[in-house]
CSV table of C-alpha atoms in Angstrom, one decimal:
chain,number,residue,atom,x,y,z
J,1,UNK,CA,33.7,61.6,-2.5
J,2,UNK,CA,35.6,58.5,-1.5
J,3,UNK,CA,38.9,57.7,-3.3
J,4,UNK,CA,38.7,54.4,-5.1
J,5,UNK,CA,41.5,52.0,-3.9
J,6,UNK,CA,44.1,51.5,-6.7
J,7,UNK,CA,44.8,48.0,-8.0
J,8,UNK,CA,48.2,46.9,-9.0
J,9,UNK,CA,49.1,43.6,-10.6
J,10,UNK,CA,52.6,42.3,-10.0
J,11,UNK,CA,53.9,39.9,-12.7
J,12,UNK,CA,57.2,38.1,-11.8
J,13,UNK,CA,59.3,35.9,-14.0
J,14,UNK,CA,59.9,32.2,-13.3
J,15,UNK,CA,61.5,31.0,-10.1
J,16,UNK,CA,61.5,31.9,-6.4
J,17,UNK,CA,64.5,34.2,-6.9
J,18,UNK,CA,62.2,36.5,-8.9
J,19,UNK,CA,59.0,35.9,-6.9
J,20,UNK,CA,60.5,36.8,-3.4
J,21,UNK,CA,61.4,40.4,-4.3
J,22,UNK,CA,57.9,40.8,-5.8
J,23,UNK,CA,56.4,39.6,-2.5
J,24,UNK,CA,58.5,42.3,-0.7
J,25,UNK,CA,57.3,44.9,-3.1
J,26,UNK,CA,53.8,43.8,-2.6
J,27,UNK,CA,54.1,44.3,1.1
J,28,UNK,CA,55.3,47.8,0.5
J,29,UNK,CA,52.3,48.5,-1.7
J,30,UNK,CA,49.8,47.1,0.8
J,31,UNK,CA,51.2,49.2,3.5
J,32,UNK,CA,50.5,52.2,1.2
J,33,UNK,CA,46.8,51.2,0.8
J,34,UNK,CA,47.0,49.6,-2.7
J,35,UNK,CA,45.2,46.5,-3.6
J,36,UNK,CA,47.8,44.0,-4.9
J,37,UNK,CA,47.6,40.7,-6.9
J,38,UNK,CA,50.6,38.7,-7.7
J,39,UNK,CA,50.0,36.8,-11.0
J,40,UNK,CA,52.4,33.7,-11.1
J,41,UNK,CA,52.9,31.6,-14.2
J,42,UNK,CA,52.2,28.0,-13.7
J,43,UNK,CA,54.0,26.2,-16.6
J,44,UNK,CA,54.6,22.5,-17.1
J,45,UNK,CA,58.1,23.6,-18.0
J,46,UNK,CA,60.8,23.9,-15.3
J,47,UNK,CA,61.2,26.5,-12.7
J,48,UNK,CA,57.5,27.1,-12.1
J,49,UNK,CA,56.7,27.9,-8.5
J,50,UNK,CA,54.5,25.2,-7.1
J,51,UNK,CA,50.9,25.7,-5.9
J,52,UNK,CA,52.1,24.5,-2.4
J,53,UNK,CA,54.7,27.3,-2.4
J,54,UNK,CA,52.2,29.9,-3.3
J,55,UNK,CA,49.8,28.6,-0.6
J,56,UNK,CA,52.6,29.0,2.0
J,57,UNK,CA,53.2,32.6,0.9
J,58,UNK,CA,49.5,33.5,0.9
J,59,UNK,CA,49.2,32.1,4.3
J,60,UNK,CA,52.3,34.0,5.6
J,61,UNK,CA,51.1,37.3,4.0
J,62,UNK,CA,47.4,37.8,4.8
J,63,UNK,CA,45.8,40.4,2.6
J,64,UNK,CA,48.2,39.6,-0.3
J,65,UNK,CA,46.4,37.9,-3.2
J,66,UNK,CA,48.1,35.4,-5.5
J,67,UNK,CA,46.7,34.0,-8.8
J,68,UNK,CA,48.3,31.0,-10.6
J,69,UNK,CA,48.1,31.3,-14.4
J,70,UNK,CA,48.1,27.9,-16.1
J,71,UNK,CA,50.0,28.2,-19.3
J,72,UNK,CA,50.9,25.7,-22.0
J,73,UNK,CA,54.3,24.2,-22.5
J,74,UNK,CA,56.7,25.9,-25.0
J,75,UNK,CA,57.0,22.5,-26.7
J,76,UNK,CA,60.7,22.5,-26.4
J,77,UNK,CA,63.2,21.0,-24.0
J,78,UNK,CA,66.5,21.5,-25.9
J,79,UNK,CA,67.3,25.1,-25.0
J,80,UNK,CA,71.0,25.9,-25.3
J,81,UNK,CA,70.6,28.6,-22.7
J,82,UNK,CA,68.1,28.3,-19.8
J,83,UNK,CA,67.2,31.9,-20.0
J,84,UNK,CA,65.8,31.4,-23.6
J,85,UNK,CA,63.4,28.8,-22.1
J,86,UNK,CA,62.3,31.4,-19.4
J,87,UNK,CA,61.7,34.0,-22.2
J,88,UNK,CA,59.7,31.6,-24.3
J,89,UNK,CA,57.6,30.5,-21.2
J,90,UNK,CA,56.8,34.1,-20.4
J,91,UNK,CA,55.9,34.8,-24.1
J,92,UNK,CA,53.5,31.9,-24.3
J,93,UNK,CA,51.9,33.1,-21.1
J,94,UNK,CA,50.6,36.3,-22.6
J,95,UNK,CA,47.2,34.8,-23.5
J,96,UNK,CA,46.6,33.7,-19.9
J,97,UNK,CA,47.7,37.1,-18.6
J,98,UNK,CA,45.4,38.8,-20.9
J,99,UNK,CA,42.4,36.7,-20.0
J,100,UNK,CA,43.2,37.2,-16.2
J,101,UNK,CA,43.5,41.0,-16.6
J,102,UNK,CA,40.3,41.2,-18.7
J,103,UNK,CA,38.4,39.4,-16.0
J,104,UNK,CA,39.2,42.0,-13.3
J,105,UNK,CA,36.9,45.0,-12.9
J,106,UNK,CA,39.8,47.5,-12.9
J,107,UNK,CA,43.6,47.6,-13.0
J,108,UNK,CA,45.6,50.8,-12.4
J,109,UNK,CA,49.0,49.4,-13.2
J,110,UNK,CA,51.0,46.3,-14.3
J,111,UNK,CA,54.4,45.9,-12.7
J,112,UNK,CA,56.6,43.6,-14.8
J,113,UNK,CA,59.7,41.6,-14.0
J,114,UNK,CA,62.6,42.5,-16.3
J,115,UNK,CA,62.2,39.2,-18.2
J,116,UNK,CA,58.6,39.9,-18.9
J,117,UNK,CA,58.9,42.6,-21.7
J,118,UNK,CA,56.5,40.5,-23.9
J,119,UNK,CA,53.7,41.5,-21.4
J,120,UNK,CA,54.1,45.0,-22.6
J,121,UNK,CA,52.0,44.0,-25.6
J,122,UNK,CA,49.2,42.9,-23.3
J,123,UNK,CA,49.4,46.2,-21.4
J,124,UNK,CA,49.3,48.2,-24.5
J,125,UNK,CA,46.3,46.2,-25.8
J,126,UNK,CA,44.3,46.7,-22.6
J,127,UNK,CA,45.5,50.2,-22.0
J,128,UNK,CA,47.1,49.4,-18.7
J,129,UNK,CA,50.1,51.6,-17.6
J,130,UNK,CA,53.2,49.4,-17.4
J,131,UNK,CA,56.1,49.6,-15.0
J,132,UNK,CA,59.2,47.4,-14.5
J,133,UNK,CA,60.5,46.2,-11.2
J,134,UNK,CA,64.2,45.4,-11.2
J,135,UNK,CA,65.3,42.9,-8.5
J,136,UNK,CA,68.9,43.6,-9.8
J,137,UNK,CA,71.3,46.3,-9.1
J,138,UNK,CA,70.9,49.8,-10.5
J,139,UNK,CA,74.4,49.6,-12.0
J,140,UNK,CA,73.3,46.5,-13.8
J,141,UNK,CA,70.3,48.5,-15.2
J,142,UNK,CA,72.7,51.3,-16.3
J,143,UNK,CA,74.9,49.0,-18.3
J,144,UNK,CA,72.1,46.8,-19.8
J,145,UNK,CA,70.1,49.9,-21.1
J,146,UNK,CA,73.2,51.1,-22.7
J,147,UNK,CA,74.0,47.8,-24.6
J,148,UNK,CA,71.4,48.0,-27.3
J,149,UNK,CA,73.2,51.0,-28.7
J,150,UNK,CA,76.7,50.1,-27.8
J,151,UNK,CA,77.1,46.4,-28.5
J,152,UNK,CA,76.0,46.2,-32.2
J,153,UNK,CA,79.0,48.5,-33.2
J,154,UNK,CA,81.5,47.2,-30.6
J,155,UNK,CA,84.7,45.7,-32.2
J,156,UNK,CA,83.9,42.2,-31.1
J,157,UNK,CA,81.8,40.0,-28.8
J,158,UNK,CA,82.7,40.3,-25.1
J,159,UNK,CA,83.6,36.6,-25.2
J,160,UNK,CA,86.3,37.3,-27.7
J,161,UNK,CA,87.9,40.1,-25.7
J,162,UNK,CA,87.5,38.9,-22.1
J,163,UNK,CA,90.2,41.1,-20.6
J,164,UNK,CA,89.1,44.4,-22.4
J,165,UNK,CA,88.1,47.1,-19.9
J,166,UNK,CA,84.8,48.6,-20.9
J,167,UNK,CA,83.4,51.9,-19.6
J,168,UNK,CA,79.7,52.6,-19.3
J,169,UNK,CA,77.9,55.6,-17.9
J,170,UNK,CA,77.1,55.1,-14.2
J,171,UNK,CA,79.3,52.1,-13.7
J,172,UNK,CA,82.9,51.5,-12.7
J,173,UNK,CA,85.2,50.1,-15.4
J,174,UNK,CA,84.3,46.5,-16.1
J,175,UNK,CA,86.1,43.7,-18.0
J,176,UNK,CA,84.2,42.3,-20.9
J,177,UNK,CA,84.5,38.9,-19.1
J,178,UNK,CA,82.3,40.3,-16.2
J,179,UNK,CA,79.3,41.4,-18.3
J,180,UNK,CA,76.2,39.2,-18.0
J,181,UNK,CA,76.6,35.7,-19.4
J,182,UNK,CA,73.5,36.1,-21.6
J,183,UNK,CA,75.2,38.7,-23.7
J,184,UNK,CA,78.7,37.4,-24.0
J,185,UNK,CA,78.2,36.2,-27.6
J,186,UNK,CA,76.8,39.1,-29.6
J,187,UNK,CA,75.7,36.8,-32.4
J,188,UNK,CA,73.8,34.3,-30.1
J,189,UNK,CA,70.0,34.1,-30.0
J,190,UNK,CA,70.0,34.8,-26.2
J,191,UNK,CA,72.1,38.0,-26.6
J,192,UNK,CA,69.8,39.3,-29.3
J,193,UNK,CA,66.7,38.5,-27.2
J,194,UNK,CA,68.2,40.2,-24.1
J,195,UNK,CA,69.2,43.3,-26.1
J,196,UNK,CA,65.7,43.4,-27.6
J,197,UNK,CA,64.3,43.3,-24.0
J,198,UNK,CA,66.5,46.0,-22.7
J,199,UNK,CA,65.5,48.3,-25.6
J,200,UNK,CA,61.8,47.6,-24.8
J,201,UNK,CA,62.3,48.6,-21.3
J,202,UNK,CA,62.1,52.3,-22.4
J,203,UNK,CA,58.4,51.7,-23.3
J,204,UNK,CA,57.6,51.5,-19.5
J,205,UNK,CA,56.1,54.4,-17.6
J,206,UNK,CA,58.6,53.9,-14.8
J,207,UNK,CA,61.3,51.6,-13.4
J,208,UNK,CA,61.1,50.6,-9.8
J,209,UNK,CA,64.5,49.3,-8.5
J,210,UNK,CA,65.4,47.3,-5.4
J,211,UNK,CA,68.2,49.6,-4.4
J,212,UNK,CA,68.7,53.0,-2.7
J,213,UNK,CA,70.0,56.3,-3.8
J,214,UNK,CA,73.2,56.5,-1.6
J,215,UNK,CA,74.3,53.0,-2.6
J,216,UNK,CA,74.2,53.6,-6.2
J,217,UNK,CA,74.3,57.3,-6.6
J,218,UNK,CA,76.5,57.3,-9.8
J,219,UNK,CA,74.3,54.9,-11.7
J,220,UNK,CA,71.2,56.9,-10.6
J,221,UNK,CA,72.6,60.1,-11.8
J,222,UNK,CA,73.6,58.6,-15.2
J,223,UNK,CA,70.2,57.1,-15.7
J,224,UNK,CA,68.2,60.2,-14.8
J,225,UNK,CA,70.5,62.3,-17.0
J,226,UNK,CA,69.7,60.1,-20.1
J,227,UNK,CA,73.4,59.0,-20.3
J,228,UNK,CA,72.6,55.3,-20.6
J,229,UNK,CA,70.2,55.5,-23.5
J,230,UNK,CA,71.9,57.8,-26.0
J,231,UNK,CA,69.4,60.7,-25.6
J,232,UNK,CA,66.3,58.6,-25.8
J,233,UNK,CA,64.0,59.4,-22.9
J,234,UNK,CA,64.6,57.1,-19.9
J,235,UNK,CA,61.6,56.2,-17.9
J,236,UNK,CA,61.6,57.6,-14.4
J,237,UNK,CA,63.7,55.5,-12.0
J,238,UNK,CA,62.5,55.0,-8.5
J,239,UNK,CA,64.9,53.5,-6.0
J,240,UNK,CA,62.6,52.1,-3.3
J,241,UNK,CA,64.8,49.6,-1.5
J,242,UNK,CA,66.4,47.8,0.0
J,243,UNK,CA,63.6,45.4,0.0
J,244,UNK,CA,65.0,42.4,1.8
J,245,UNK,CA,63.5,39.3,3.5
J,246,UNK,CA,62.8,39.9,7.2
J,247,UNK,CA,65.6,38.8,9.5
J,248,UNK,CA,63.3,37.3,12.1
J,249,UNK,CA,60.9,34.3,11.9
J,250,UNK,CA,57.2,34.8,12.2
J,251,UNK,CA,57.0,31.7,14.5
J,252,UNK,CA,58.0,31.2,18.2
J,253,UNK,CA,61.3,30.2,19.7
J,254,UNK,CA,60.5,26.6,19.1
J,255,UNK,CA,60.5,27.2,15.3
J,256,UNK,CA,64.1,28.6,15.3
J,257,UNK,CA,66.4,26.8,13.0
J,258,UNK,CA,69.2,24.8,14.7
J,259,UNK,CA,71.9,26.8,13.0
J,260,UNK,CA,70.6,29.9,14.8
J,261,UNK,CA,70.9,28.0,18.2
J,262,UNK,CA,74.5,27.1,17.2
J,263,UNK,CA,75.3,30.8,16.2
J,264,UNK,CA,74.0,31.9,19.7
J,265,UNK,CA,77.0,30.2,21.2
J,266,UNK,CA,79.6,31.8,19.0
J,267,UNK,CA,81.5,35.0,19.6
J,268,UNK,CA,80.4,38.2,17.9
J,269,UNK,CA,81.5,38.7,14.2
J,270,UNK,CA,83.6,35.4,14.4
J,271,UNK,CA,81.6,33.1,12.0
J,272,UNK,CA,82.1,32.8,8.2
J,273,UNK,CA,78.8,32.1,6.4
J,274,UNK,CA,79.0,30.3,3.1
J,275,UNK,CA,75.9,30.2,0.9
J,276,UNK,CA,75.4,30.3,-2.7
J,277,UNK,CA,71.7,30.4,-3.6
J,278,UNK,CA,69.3,27.8,-4.8
J,279,UNK,CA,71.4,27.2,-8.0
J,280,UNK,CA,74.8,27.3,-6.4
J,281,UNK,CA,76.2,23.8,-6.9
J,282,UNK,CA,79.9,22.9,-7.0
J,283,UNK,CA,81.8,19.8,-8.1
J,284,UNK,CA,83.0,17.4,-5.4
J,285,UNK,CA,86.6,18.5,-6.1
J,286,UNK,CA,85.6,22.2,-5.4
J,287,UNK,CA,83.7,21.3,-2.3
J,288,UNK,CA,86.7,19.5,-0.9
J,289,UNK,CA,89.1,22.4,-1.7
J,290,UNK,CA,86.6,24.7,0.2
J,291,UNK,CA,86.5,22.3,3.1
J,292,UNK,CA,90.3,22.2,3.3
J,293,UNK,CA,90.5,25.9,3.1
J,294,UNK,CA,88.0,26.4,5.9
J,295,UNK,CA,89.7,23.7,8.0
J,296,UNK,CA,93.2,25.3,7.6
J,297,UNK,CA,91.9,28.9,8.2
J,298,UNK,CA,91.1,28.0,11.9
J,299,UNK,CA,87.9,30.1,11.6
J,300,UNK,CA,84.4,29.3,12.7
J,301,UNK,CA,82.1,28.6,9.8
J,302,UNK,CA,78.4,27.9,8.8
J,303,UNK,CA,78.4,26.3,5.4
J,304,UNK,CA,75.4,25.4,3.3
J,305,UNK,CA,76.3,22.5,0.9
J,306,UNK,CA,74.3,21.4,-2.1
J,307,UNK,CA,74.7,18.3,-4.0
J,308,UNK,CA,77.0,18.5,-7.0
J,309,UNK,CA,75.6,18.8,-10.5
J,310,UNK,CA,74.7,15.2,-11.5
J,311,UNK,CA,77.1,15.1,-14.4
J,312,UNK,CA,79.9,15.7,-12.0
J,313,UNK,CA,78.9,13.0,-9.4
J,314,UNK,CA,78.2,10.0,-11.7
J,315,UNK,CA,74.5,11.0,-11.7
J,316,UNK,CA,74.2,9.7,-8.1
J,317,UNK,CA,73.2,12.3,-5.5
J,318,UNK,CA,75.0,11.5,-2.2
J,319,UNK,CA,72.9,10.7,0.8
J,320,UNK,CA,75.2,12.3,3.4
J,321,UNK,CA,77.8,15.0,3.6
J,322,UNK,CA,80.6,12.7,4.5
J,323,UNK,CA,80.7,11.5,1.0
J,324,UNK,CA,81.2,14.9,-0.4
J,325,UNK,CA,83.7,16.3,1.9
J,326,UNK,CA,87.3,15.2,2.9
J,327,UNK,CA,87.4,12.1,5.1
J,328,UNK,CA,87.1,13.1,8.8
J,329,UNK,CA,86.5,16.8,8.0
J,330,UNK,CA,83.2,17.0,9.8
J,331,UNK,CA,84.6,15.2,13.0
J,332,UNK,CA,87.7,17.5,13.0
J,333,UNK,CA,85.8,20.7,12.6
J,334,UNK,CA,82.7,19.9,14.7
J,335,UNK,CA,83.8,22.3,17.5
J,336,UNK,CA,83.8,25.3,15.2
J,337,UNK,CA,81.9,24.4,12.1
J,338,UNK,CA,78.3,23.7,11.3
J,339,UNK,CA,77.5,22.2,7.9
J,340,UNK,CA,74.0,22.0,6.5
J,341,UNK,CA,72.7,20.4,3.3
J,342,UNK,CA,70.7,22.7,0.9
J,343,UNK,CA,69.2,25.4,3.0
J,344,UNK,CA,69.3,27.7,5.9
J,345,UNK,CA,67.3,30.9,6.8
J,346,UNK,CA,69.9,33.2,5.1
J,347,UNK,CA,68.5,36.5,6.1
J,348,UNK,CA,68.1,35.5,9.7
J,349,UNK,CA,71.7,34.1,9.7
J,350,UNK,CA,73.1,37.3,8.2
J,351,UNK,CA,71.4,39.4,10.9
J,352,UNK,CA,72.9,37.2,13.7
J,353,UNK,CA,75.7,39.1,15.6
J,354,UNK,CA,78.0,36.2,15.4
J,355,UNK,CA,78.4,36.5,11.5
J,356,UNK,CA,81.7,38.1,10.5
J,357,UNK,CA,81.8,37.4,6.8
J,358,UNK,CA,79.7,36.2,4.0
J,359,UNK,CA,81.0,34.0,1.1
J,360,UNK,CA,78.4,34.7,-1.6
J,361,UNK,CA,77.5,34.1,-5.2
J,362,UNK,CA,76.7,37.8,-5.4
J,363,UNK,CA,73.0,37.5,-6.4
J,364,UNK,CA,71.5,40.9,-5.8
J,365,UNK,CA,69.0,39.7,-3.1
J,366,UNK,CA,71.8,38.2,-1.1
J,367,UNK,CA,74.0,41.3,-1.6
J,368,UNK,CA,71.3,43.6,-0.2
J,369,UNK,CA,70.7,41.2,2.7
J,370,UNK,CA,74.4,41.3,3.5
J,371,UNK,CA,74.5,45.2,3.3
J,372,UNK,CA,71.3,45.4,5.4
J,373,UNK,CA,73.0,43.2,8.0
J,374,UNK,CA,76.3,45.1,7.9
J,375,UNK,CA,78.3,42.0,6.9
J,376,UNK,CA,81.3,42.3,4.4
J,377,UNK,CA,81.3,39.9,1.4
J,378,UNK,CA,83.7,37.5,-0.1
J,379,UNK,CA,82.7,37.3,-3.8
J,380,UNK,CA,82.4,34.1,-5.6
J,381,UNK,CA,80.1,34.8,-8.6
J,382,UNK,CA,78.7,31.8,-10.5
J,383,UNK,CA,76.3,32.8,-13.3
J,384,UNK,CA,73.9,35.3,-14.8
J,385,UNK,CA,74.8,39.0,-13.8
J,386,UNK,CA,76.7,38.0,-10.7
J,387,UNK,CA,80.0,39.0,-12.0
J,388,UNK,CA,78.7,42.4,-12.7
J,389,UNK,CA,77.4,42.5,-9.1
J,390,UNK,CA,80.8,41.5,-8.0
J,391,UNK,CA,82.4,44.5,-9.8
J,392,UNK,CA,79.9,46.8,-8.1
J,393,UNK,CA,80.5,45.2,-4.6
J,394,UNK,CA,84.3,45.3,-4.8
J,395,UNK,CA,85.0,48.4,-7.0
J,396,UNK,CA,82.0,50.7,-6.5
J,397,UNK,CA,80.7,50.0,-3.0
J,398,UNK,CA,83.9,48.6,-1.6
J,399,UNK,CA,82.2,46.3,0.9
J,400,UNK,CA,83.8,43.0,-0.5
J,401,UNK,CA,86.8,41.2,-1.8
J,402,UNK,CA,87.1,38.7,-4.7
J,403,UNK,CA,87.7,35.0,-4.2
J,404,UNK,CA,90.4,34.6,-6.9
J,405,UNK,CA,90.3,31.4,-9.1
J,406,UNK,CA,86.6,31.1,-9.8
J,407,UNK,CA,87.3,32.1,-13.5
J,408,UNK,CA,89.4,29.0,-13.9
J,409,UNK,CA,86.7,26.7,-12.5
J,410,UNK,CA,88.5,25.8,-9.2
J,411,UNK,CA,89.3,27.9,-6.3
J,412,UNK,CA,92.2,26.5,-4.3
J,413,UNK,CA,92.1,25.8,-0.6
J,414,UNK,CA,94.9,28.2,-0.1
J,415,UNK,CA,92.8,31.0,-1.5
J,416,UNK,CA,89.8,30.1,0.6
J,417,UNK,CA,92.0,30.1,3.6
J,418,UNK,CA,93.6,33.5,2.7
J,419,UNK,CA,90.4,35.4,2.0
J,420,UNK,CA,88.5,34.0,5.0
J,421,UNK,CA,91.4,35.0,7.3
J,422,UNK,CA,91.7,38.4,5.7
J,423,UNK,CA,88.1,39.4,6.3
J,424,UNK,CA,87.8,38.0,9.8
J,425,UNK,CA,91.3,38.8,11.2
J,426,UNK,CA,93.1,41.5,9.2
J,427,UNK,CA,93.0,45.3,9.1
J,428,UNK,CA,91.6,45.2,5.6
J,429,UNK,CA,88.6,43.1,6.9
J,430,UNK,CA,88.0,45.8,9.6
J,431,UNK,CA,87.9,48.5,6.9
J,432,UNK,CA,85.5,46.5,4.9
J,433,UNK,CA,83.4,46.0,7.9
J,434,UNK,CA,83.4,49.8,8.7
J,435,UNK,CA,82.3,50.5,5.1
J,436,UNK,CA,79.5,48.0,5.1
J,437,UNK,CA,78.3,49.3,8.5
J,438,UNK,CA,78.1,52.7,6.9
J,439,UNK,CA,76.1,51.3,4.1
J,440,UNK,CA,73.8,49.5,6.6
J,441,UNK,CA,73.1,52.8,8.3
J,442,UNK,CA,72.4,54.5,5.0
J,443,UNK,CA,70.0,51.7,4.0
J,444,UNK,CA,68.1,52.2,7.3
J,445,UNK,CA,68.1,55.9,6.8
J,446,UNK,CA,66.8,55.5,3.1
J,447,UNK,CA,63.6,53.8,4.4
J,448,UNK,CA,62.7,56.4,7.0
J,449,UNK,CA,59.8,58.8,6.4
J,450,UNK,CA,60.8,61.6,4.1
J,451,UNK,CA,64.0,59.9,3.0
J,452,UNK,CA,65.0,58.9,-0.5
J,453,UNK,CA,63.3,55.5,-0.8
J,454,UNK,CA,60.2,56.9,0.8
J,455,UNK,CA,60.2,59.8,-1.6
J,456,UNK,CA,60.8,57.6,-4.6
J,457,UNK,CA,57.8,55.5,-3.6
J,458,UNK,CA,55.7,58.7,-3.2
J,459,UNK,CA,56.7,59.7,-6.7
J,460,UNK,CA,55.5,56.4,-8.1
J,461,UNK,CA,52.2,56.6,-6.2
J,462,UNK,CA,51.7,60.1,-7.5
J,463,UNK,CA,52.2,59.0,-11.1
J,464,UNK,CA,49.8,56.0,-10.4
J,465,UNK,CA,47.1,58.3,-9.1
J,466,UNK,CA,47.3,60.5,-12.2
J,467,UNK,CA,46.1,57.5,-14.2
J,468,UNK,CA,42.5,57.0,-14.6
J,469,UNK,CA,41.4,53.5,-13.4
J,470,UNK,CA,41.5,51.2,-16.4
J,471,UNK,CA,38.3,49.2,-16.9
J,472,UNK,CA,39.2,46.1,-18.9
J,473,UNK,CA,38.3,46.1,-22.6
J,474,UNK,CA,36.0,43.3,-23.4
J,475,UNK,CA,37.2,40.5,-25.6
J,476,UNK,CA,36.6,40.9,-29.2
């Protein structure tokens, strides 16, 4: 008797930063013979992924199906926190998700982004086994799952005791200031919503995590031991990573980005790469401090510069880099610097042998890309859970250092110069490089047949095959 192919629906939150890891997860599932559909919310509100972007992803990934789910507006545009808007958009998307799932002949699992806990109601209604996929660090999961029990009885909100050192199972000591921005104010709507989401994650059949056992062994042990959920059963945790964007283009040499051609001419491990994600924008004052620090360091650099926030540039977006950076900077550094506006192929850049350090906002995707490439990090967190990632990178994994001053809102040129020189030139930088190269080797090993990430995926698939294929209930 032929085995029926299992069908898994992946349901990311808004934004490319949540979609890209789901695409990498889909590739993994496809290689294991699963049928995969990525259901993408198409909302008139901000942060929706465009139909053109979906078309490009579909063209680049034959065999991977995408489905845009048109959903109504939330009817609000005055959210005090952008995450609240995301949660509202995902909540009003439930009817569209329900209709889509009901129209399918069979679904064996629904894999949800961490911000999609409201979709658990749809999964329960249609009797579809739900799983979560975390594009964030396992240490972040360990802390956040602990917060619904810990935070309500804490002496104060984290924002009121910023320097208090907190201790959570599975994580290094962390200042209250470094806990995710969404839960800084215990009495805020966003904190209550996030704590409720974290509590509901325990309803899942399992949690897939873009990490690997060796990298975050302490967090994994705490989660599997139930230490993070006060004795409540923790869903099985499957570390199936690192899932990172490929480090090579799918096209020919003619399609290589110009910055890669420039990197080809640089010495090995000599270039500092500065990139801060799609939302990483700095004031003009900060950009000029960064420029002065890079120039004074004497180091080679590849720098991705985005326009400052509109409110910090008189609502006028500059048309050229010269208006953002110190006068003459581009001319003075043209022999050892390459500055780009807005974008570069980050994963490819990190994999290039000339990259010696990565100044990063500490997004988890970027962190894993840096580890997979064996590049030490200089941490400059900006928003969301990036400060928590910074603690993990510096204190737990010991593969990076902190760019001091980001908490005050302005990192001085002297600090930029100091940290760049430290990582590229000094013994401490060599020690960081040795540790991150070990992490790179362990990441490669984790993905080999019979190794930890492969075993974790096998455990998920075994659980999936225990479920009977769910034929959608008809609408009542």
